[in-house]
Coordinates of C-alpha atoms and ligand atoms in Angstrom, one line a residue:
X155 CA 83.7 51.4 -145.7
X156 CA 80.4 52.4 -145.9
X157 CA 80.1 51.7 -149.9
X158 CA 82.0 48.5 -148.8
X159 CA 79.2 47.5 -146.6
X160 CA 76.4 48.0 -149.2
X161 CA 78.2 46.0 -151.6
X162 CA 78.7 43.2 -149.1
X163 CA 74.5 43.8 -148.1
X164 CA 74.2 43.3 -151.7
X165 CA 75.9 40.5 -152.4
X166 CA 74.0 39.1 -149.6
X167 CA 70.5 40.2 -150.8
X168 CA 71.5 38.7 -154.1
X169 CA 72.3 35.7 -152.8
X170 CA 69.6 35.3 -150.8
X171 CA 67.0 36.2 -153.8
X172 CA 68.7 33.9 -155.8
X173 CA 66.6 30.3 -155.6
X174 CA 68.6 28.3 -157.2
X175 CA 71.6 29.1 -155.0
X176 CA 69.7 28.9 -151.7
X177 CA 67.5 25.5 -152.6
X178 CA 71.1 23.4 -153.5
X179 CA 69.9 20.1 -151.9
X180 CA 72.0 18.8 -149.0
X181 CA 74.0 15.7 -151.0
X182 CA 74.4 12.4 -148.9
X183 CA 76.8 10.1 -150.6
X184 CA 76.3 6.4 -149.6
X185 CA 78.6 4.1 -149.9
X186 CA 78.3 0.8 -149.8
X187 CA 80.5 -2.4 -150.8
X188 CA 77.5 -5.3 -152.0
X189 CA 75.2 -5.2 -155.1
X190 CA 72.4 -3.3 -155.5
X191 CA 69.9 -6.4 -155.2
X192 CA 71.0 -7.5 -151.8
X193 CA 69.2 -6.8 -148.2
X194 CA 71.8 -3.8 -147.6
X195 CA 71.4 -2.4 -151.4
X196 CA 67.7 -2.4 -151.3
X197 CA 68.0 -1.0 -147.9
X198 CA 70.2 1.9 -149.0
X199 CA 67.8 2.4 -151.9
X200 CA 64.5 2.7 -149.7
X201 CA 66.2 5.3 -147.7
X202 CA 67.2 7.4 -150.4
X203 CA 63.8 7.6 -151.8
X204 CA 62.1 7.9 -148.4
X205 CA 64.5 10.4 -147.4
X206 CA 63.8 12.9 -151.0
X207 CA 60.3 12.3 -150.1
X208 CA 60.1 13.3 -146.4
X209 CA 62.3 16.6 -147.0
X210 CA 60.8 17.8 -150.2
X211 CA 64.1 17.0 -152.0
X212 CA 66.0 19.5 -150.0
X213 CA 68.2 16.4 -149.1
X214 CA 70.0 14.1 -152.0
X215 CA 71.1 10.8 -151.5
X216 CA 73.5 9.2 -153.8
X217 CA 74.2 5.8 -153.3
X218 CA 77.2 4.1 -154.7
X219 CA 76.9 0.4 -154.4
X220 CA 79.2 -2.7 -155.1
X221 CA 82.6 -1.0 -154.0
X222 CA 82.5 1.9 -156.7
X223 CA 83.3 4.3 -154.6
X224 CA 85.2 2.7 -152.2
X225 CA 86.4 -0.4 -151.1
X226 CA 85.9 -1.8 -147.2
X227 CA 88.9 -0.3 -145.4
X228 CA 88.7 3.1 -147.8
X229 CA 85.3 3.9 -146.8
X230 CA 85.5 3.9 -143.2
X231 CA 88.6 6.6 -143.6
X232 CA 86.3 8.6 -146.1
X233 CA 83.6 8.7 -144.0
X234 CA 85.8 10.2 -141.4
X235 CA 87.8 12.4 -143.7
X236 CA 84.0 13.7 -144.5
X237 CA 84.4 12.6 -148.2
X238 CA 81.1 10.3 -148.3
X239 CA 78.4 10.9 -145.2
X240 CA 76.9 7.6 -144.8
X241 CA 78.2 3.9 -144.5
X242 CA 76.4 0.9 -143.9
X243 CA 79.6 -1.5 -142.9
X244 CA 79.3 -5.3 -141.6
X245 CA 79.7 -5.4 -137.7
X246 CA 83.1 -7.4 -138.5
X247 CA 84.7 -4.2 -139.5
X248 CA 85.0 -1.9 -136.9
X249 CA 87.9 -3.6 -135.1
X250 CA 90.6 -1.4 -137.5
X251 CA 88.6 1.6 -136.5
X252 CA 89.6 0.9 -132.8
X253 CA 85.9 -0.1 -131.3
X254 CA 86.4 -4.0 -131.3
X255 CA 83.6 -4.6 -128.9
X256 CA 81.4 -4.8 -132.1
X257 CA 83.1 -7.9 -133.1
X258 CA 80.9 -9.7 -130.3
X259 CA 78.4 -10.0 -133.1
X260 CA 80.9 -12.1 -134.6
X261 CA 81.0 -14.9 -132.1
X262 CA 79.8 -18.1 -133.3
X263 CA 76.1 -19.2 -132.7
X264 CA 76.0 -16.0 -130.5
X265 CA 72.0 -15.6 -132.3
X266 CA 69.7 -18.4 -133.2
X267 CA 67.8 -16.6 -135.2
X268 CA 66.7 -13.2 -136.1
X269 CA 64.1 -12.7 -133.0
X270 CA 67.2 -13.2 -130.7
X271 CA 69.3 -10.7 -132.6
X272 CA 66.7 -7.8 -132.4
X273 CA 67.1 -8.2 -129.1
X274 CA 70.3 -6.8 -129.1
X275 CA 70.2 -4.6 -132.2
X276 CA 66.6 -2.9 -131.3
X277 CA 67.1 -2.4 -127.6
X278 CA 69.5 -0.3 -125.3
X279 CA 72.7 -2.7 -125.6
X280 CA 72.5 -2.1 -129.2
X281 CA 72.0 1.8 -128.8
X282 CA 75.3 1.8 -126.3
X283 CA 77.3 0.0 -128.6
X284 CA 76.7 2.1 -131.4
X285 CA 77.3 5.4 -128.9
X286 CA 80.6 4.1 -128.6
X287 CA 81.8 5.5 -132.1
X288 CA 80.7 8.9 -131.3
X289 CA 84.5 8.8 -130.1
X290 CA 85.6 8.3 -133.6
X291 CA 83.8 11.0 -135.1
X292 CA 81.0 8.9 -136.1
X293 CA 77.3 8.7 -135.4
X294 CA 75.4 5.5 -135.2
X295 CA 72.0 5.8 -136.7
X296 CA 70.6 1.9 -136.8
X297 CA 71.3 -1.6 -137.4
X298 CA 70.5 -3.4 -140.5
X299 CA 69.9 -7.3 -140.9
X300 CA 71.4 -9.5 -143.1
X301 CA 71.6 -13.1 -142.2
X302 CA 73.4 -16.0 -141.0
X303 CA 76.7 -17.2 -142.8
X304 CA 77.5 -20.5 -144.5
X305 CA 81.0 -22.0 -145.3
X306 CA 81.8 -22.7 -149.2
X307 CA 84.5 -24.0 -150.9
X308 CA 85.8 -26.4 -153.6
X309 CA 86.0 -29.3 -151.1
X310 CA 83.0 -30.4 -149.0
X311 CA 83.1 -29.3 -145.9
X312 CA 81.2 -31.5 -143.4
X313 CA 83.2 -31.9 -140.2
X314 CA 85.5 -30.2 -138.8
X315 CA 88.6 -32.0 -140.2
X316 CA 87.8 -31.0 -143.2
X317 CA 88.5 -27.1 -142.6
X318 CA 92.1 -28.4 -142.0
X319 CA 94.7 -26.1 -143.9
X320 CA 91.9 -24.6 -146.4
X321 CA 92.6 -21.2 -147.0
X322 CA 89.6 -19.1 -145.8
X323 CA 88.6 -15.0 -146.5
X324 CA 87.1 -13.7 -143.5
X325 CA 86.5 -10.1 -142.8
X326 CA 88.7 -7.9 -140.6
X327 CA 87.4 -9.3 -137.6
X328 CA 90.0 -11.0 -134.6
X329 CA 86.7 -13.3 -133.7
X330 CA 86.4 -14.3 -137.2
X331 CA 90.0 -14.9 -137.4
X332 CA 90.4 -17.1 -134.1
X333 CA 86.9 -18.8 -135.5
X334 CA 88.7 -19.9 -138.3
X335 CA 92.0 -21.1 -136.7
X336 CA 89.7 -23.1 -134.4
X337 CA 88.8 -25.4 -137.2
X338 CA 92.3 -25.5 -138.2
X339 CA 91.7 -23.4 -141.2
X340 CA 94.4 -20.3 -142.5
X341 CA 92.1 -17.4 -142.4
X342 CA 92.7 -14.2 -144.7
X343 CA 91.7 -10.7 -144.1
X344 CA 90.7 -9.3 -147.3
X345 CA 88.3 -6.5 -149.0
X346 CA 84.7 -7.8 -150.3
X347 CA 85.4 -6.5 -153.6
X348 CA 88.8 -8.7 -153.5
X349 CA 86.8 -12.4 -153.1
X350 CA 85.3 -13.3 -156.3
X351 CA 88.9 -13.4 -157.8
X352 CA 90.4 -14.5 -155.0
X353 CA 88.2 -17.7 -155.1
X354 CA 88.7 -18.0 -158.9
X355 CA 92.5 -17.7 -158.8
X356 CA 93.2 -19.8 -155.7
X357 CA 94.3 -16.8 -153.7
X358 CA 92.0 -18.8 -151.2
X359 CA 90.1 -21.5 -151.1
X360 CA 86.9 -20.6 -149.4
X361 CA 84.8 -18.0 -147.5
X362 CA 81.8 -17.9 -145.4
X363 CA 78.9 -15.1 -146.1
X364 CA 75.1 -14.8 -145.7
X365 CA 73.9 -16.4 -149.6
X366 CA 72.6 -13.2 -150.6
X367 CA 76.1 -11.6 -150.6
X368 CA 77.5 -15.4 -152.2
X369 CA 75.1 -15.3 -154.8
X370 CA 75.1 -11.6 -155.8
X371 CA 78.9 -11.5 -156.4
X372 CA 78.8 -15.0 -158.7
X373 CA 81.0 -16.7 -155.9
X374 CA 79.0 -19.8 -156.1
X375 CA 80.5 -19.8 -159.5
X376 CA 83.9 -20.4 -158.2
X377 CA 82.7 -22.7 -155.0
X378 CA 82.1 -26.0 -156.0
X379 CA 80.6 -26.5 -152.3
X380 CA 78.2 -24.9 -149.9
X381 CA 77.5 -26.2 -146.6
X382 CA 74.6 -24.5 -144.6
X383 CA 76.1 -24.2 -141.2
X384 CA 74.6 -21.2 -140.6
X385 CA 77.0 -20.6 -137.9
X386 CA 77.3 -17.1 -137.3
X387 CA 75.7 -13.7 -138.4
X388 CA 76.4 -10.9 -140.3
X389 CA 74.5 -7.4 -140.5
X390 CA 75.2 -3.8 -140.7
X391 CA 75.6 -0.5 -138.3
X392 CA 74.4 2.3 -140.6
X393 CA 76.7 5.5 -139.7
X394 CA 77.4 9.1 -140.7
X395 CA 79.9 11.4 -140.1
X396 CA 78.8 13.2 -136.4
X397 CA 80.1 16.5 -137.7
X398 CA 77.9 16.3 -140.9
X399 CA 75.1 15.0 -139.1
X400 CA 74.9 17.5 -136.0
X401 CA 75.5 20.5 -138.6
X402 CA 72.5 19.3 -139.9
X403 CA 69.0 21.8 -139.6
X404 CA 67.2 20.4 -136.8
X405 CA 63.7 19.7 -139.0
X406 CA 65.8 17.9 -141.8
X407 CA 67.9 15.8 -139.5
X408 CA 64.2 14.9 -137.9
X409 CA 63.1 13.8 -141.1
X410 CA 66.1 11.4 -141.8
X411 CA 65.5 9.8 -138.7
X412 CA 62.1 8.8 -140.0
X413 CA 63.4 8.2 -143.3
X414 CA 66.3 5.8 -141.8
X415 CA 63.4 4.0 -138.9
X416 CA 61.3 3.3 -141.8
X417 CA 64.5 1.9 -144.1
X418 CA 65.5 -0.4 -140.9
X419 CA 61.8 -1.7 -140.7
X420 CA 62.0 -2.4 -144.5
X421 CA 65.4 -3.9 -143.8
X422 CA 64.8 -6.5 -141.5
X423 CA 61.4 -7.4 -143.3
X424 CA 63.3 -8.4 -146.8
X425 CA 66.7 -9.5 -145.3
X426 CA 65.4 -13.4 -144.5
X427 CA 63.6 -13.3 -148.0
X428 CA 66.2 -12.1 -150.2
X429 CA 68.2 -14.7 -148.3
X430 CA 66.5 -17.5 -149.4
X431 CA 66.0 -16.3 -152.5
X432 CA 69.5 -16.3 -153.7
X433 CA 69.4 -19.9 -152.0
X434 CA 67.0 -21.0 -154.5
X435 CA 69.2 -19.3 -157.2
X436 CA 72.3 -20.9 -156.3
X437 CA 70.8 -24.4 -156.1
X438 CA 68.9 -23.7 -159.3
X439 CA 72.4 -22.8 -160.9
X440 CA 73.6 -26.5 -160.5
X441 CA 77.3 -24.4 -160.0
X442 CA 77.4 -25.4 -156.5
X443 CA 76.6 -28.4 -154.5
X444 CA 74.3 -27.1 -151.5
X445 CA 74.7 -29.6 -148.5
X446 CA 73.0 -29.3 -145.2
X447 CA 74.8 -30.6 -142.3
X448 CA 73.2 -33.8 -140.4
X449 CA 72.7 -32.8 -136.5
X450 CA 76.1 -35.0 -135.5
X451 CA 78.3 -32.5 -138.0
X452 CA 76.5 -29.4 -136.9
X453 CA 77.3 -30.6 -133.5
X454 CA 80.9 -31.2 -133.7
X455 CA 81.4 -27.7 -135.7
X456 CA 79.8 -26.1 -133.0
X457 CA 81.8 -27.8 -130.6
X458 CA 85.2 -26.7 -132.6
X459 CA 83.7 -23.1 -133.0
X460 CA 82.3 -22.3 -129.6
X461 CA 85.9 -22.2 -128.0
X462 CA 86.4 -18.8 -129.4
X463 CA 83.8 -17.3 -127.1
X464 CA 86.3 -17.8 -124.3
X465 CA 89.4 -17.0 -126.8
X466 CA 88.1 -13.4 -127.1
X467 CA 87.1 -12.4 -123.7
X468 CA 90.2 -10.5 -123.6
X469 CA 89.6 -8.7 -126.7
X470 CA 86.0 -7.7 -126.4
X471 CA 85.1 -8.0 -122.7
X472 CA 83.8 -10.7 -120.5
X473 CA 80.9 -8.2 -119.3
X474 CA 80.0 -7.3 -123.0
X475 CA 79.6 -11.1 -123.9
X476 CA 77.8 -11.9 -120.8
X477 CA 75.4 -9.1 -121.7
X478 CA 74.5 -10.6 -124.9
X479 CA 74.2 -14.0 -123.3
X480 CA 71.3 -12.4 -121.2
X481 CA 69.9 -10.4 -124.1
X482 CA 69.7 -13.9 -126.2
X483 CA 69.1 -16.2 -123.9
X484 CA 72.4 -18.1 -125.1
X485 CA 73.8 -20.3 -122.4
X486 CA 77.2 -22.1 -122.8
X487 CA 76.2 -24.7 -119.9
X488 CA 73.8 -25.9 -122.6
X489 CA 76.3 -27.1 -125.3
Ligands
LMR662 C1 82.0 -9.0 -146.4 O1 82.9 -8.1 -146.6 O2 82.0 -10.0 -146.5 C2 80.5 -8.5 -146.1 O3 80.9 -7.4 -144.7 C3 79.8 -7.4 -147.3 C4 78.9 -6.8 -147.1 O4 78.9 -5.8 -146.6 O5 77.6 -7.5 -146.8

């Protein structure tokens, strides 16, 4: 017994005196589905740099972009199982997880600009929504901006009637499904990694995205028309596996919180700039006709889409929608 304890003690001492062993970094696998050269791609790289710097190498962040590790639905499961430690899915992708309240962000025209959006994402309402993820074993760390979505297809999309019968790829959000049906188009849920090919082969006719996503996935090469409707918002919740996060040493967690706060400021600074750059690049490519709707066309599309707010009350909750209206100053009576 005595000898056994000594051996155990020796092994313990040896382990402690092996610096290489003791200093194994904590690895954070950060998986996402977009290209590196996007607001989310740049922000993930920024977070990696800051996290590694602030923890003096005690944390190593491995960023896997462009669905190289997991596609949309798979990455959520991988996070819950602990196969990856961090993701930044779009807010439209939390429904299948059972947290359908996030789909409030998908309501058409709910934010007129980034300032209105930030009243939610940088305030208590945004935090309360992130806290709803705890029950799913997920800790919500922050919101990162992308931008406002526009419709694209192989035909001009100017008035609501142009959308009739058009097969539109959507993210897995019931609000987006309702939005597309309100225009008479046929929504199809599809992983982001599959959209380019689906557009190319005609499995779907069109889609909606902020321009940075459209351009970096080369969708503009297989979409002849882009209408700058900016009818809805697409952004991200940065999330981590709660068990993993809670198991981190307190000082490391504080440094990662700091890195995340800095990455969030950075993400929100570059999002609009990146989208504007992508729009210029799409125009310069000459492959897609970029159209700015007239005030009349904008009003007609808005009128058709706004019914989604009422139609989705039972799914998202009337109270939550009203809370968003209060935060952003949205007034349905003024439409
Ligand atoms: C999409 O699926 O269109 C987006 O959510 C992709 C992304 O992460 O921006």
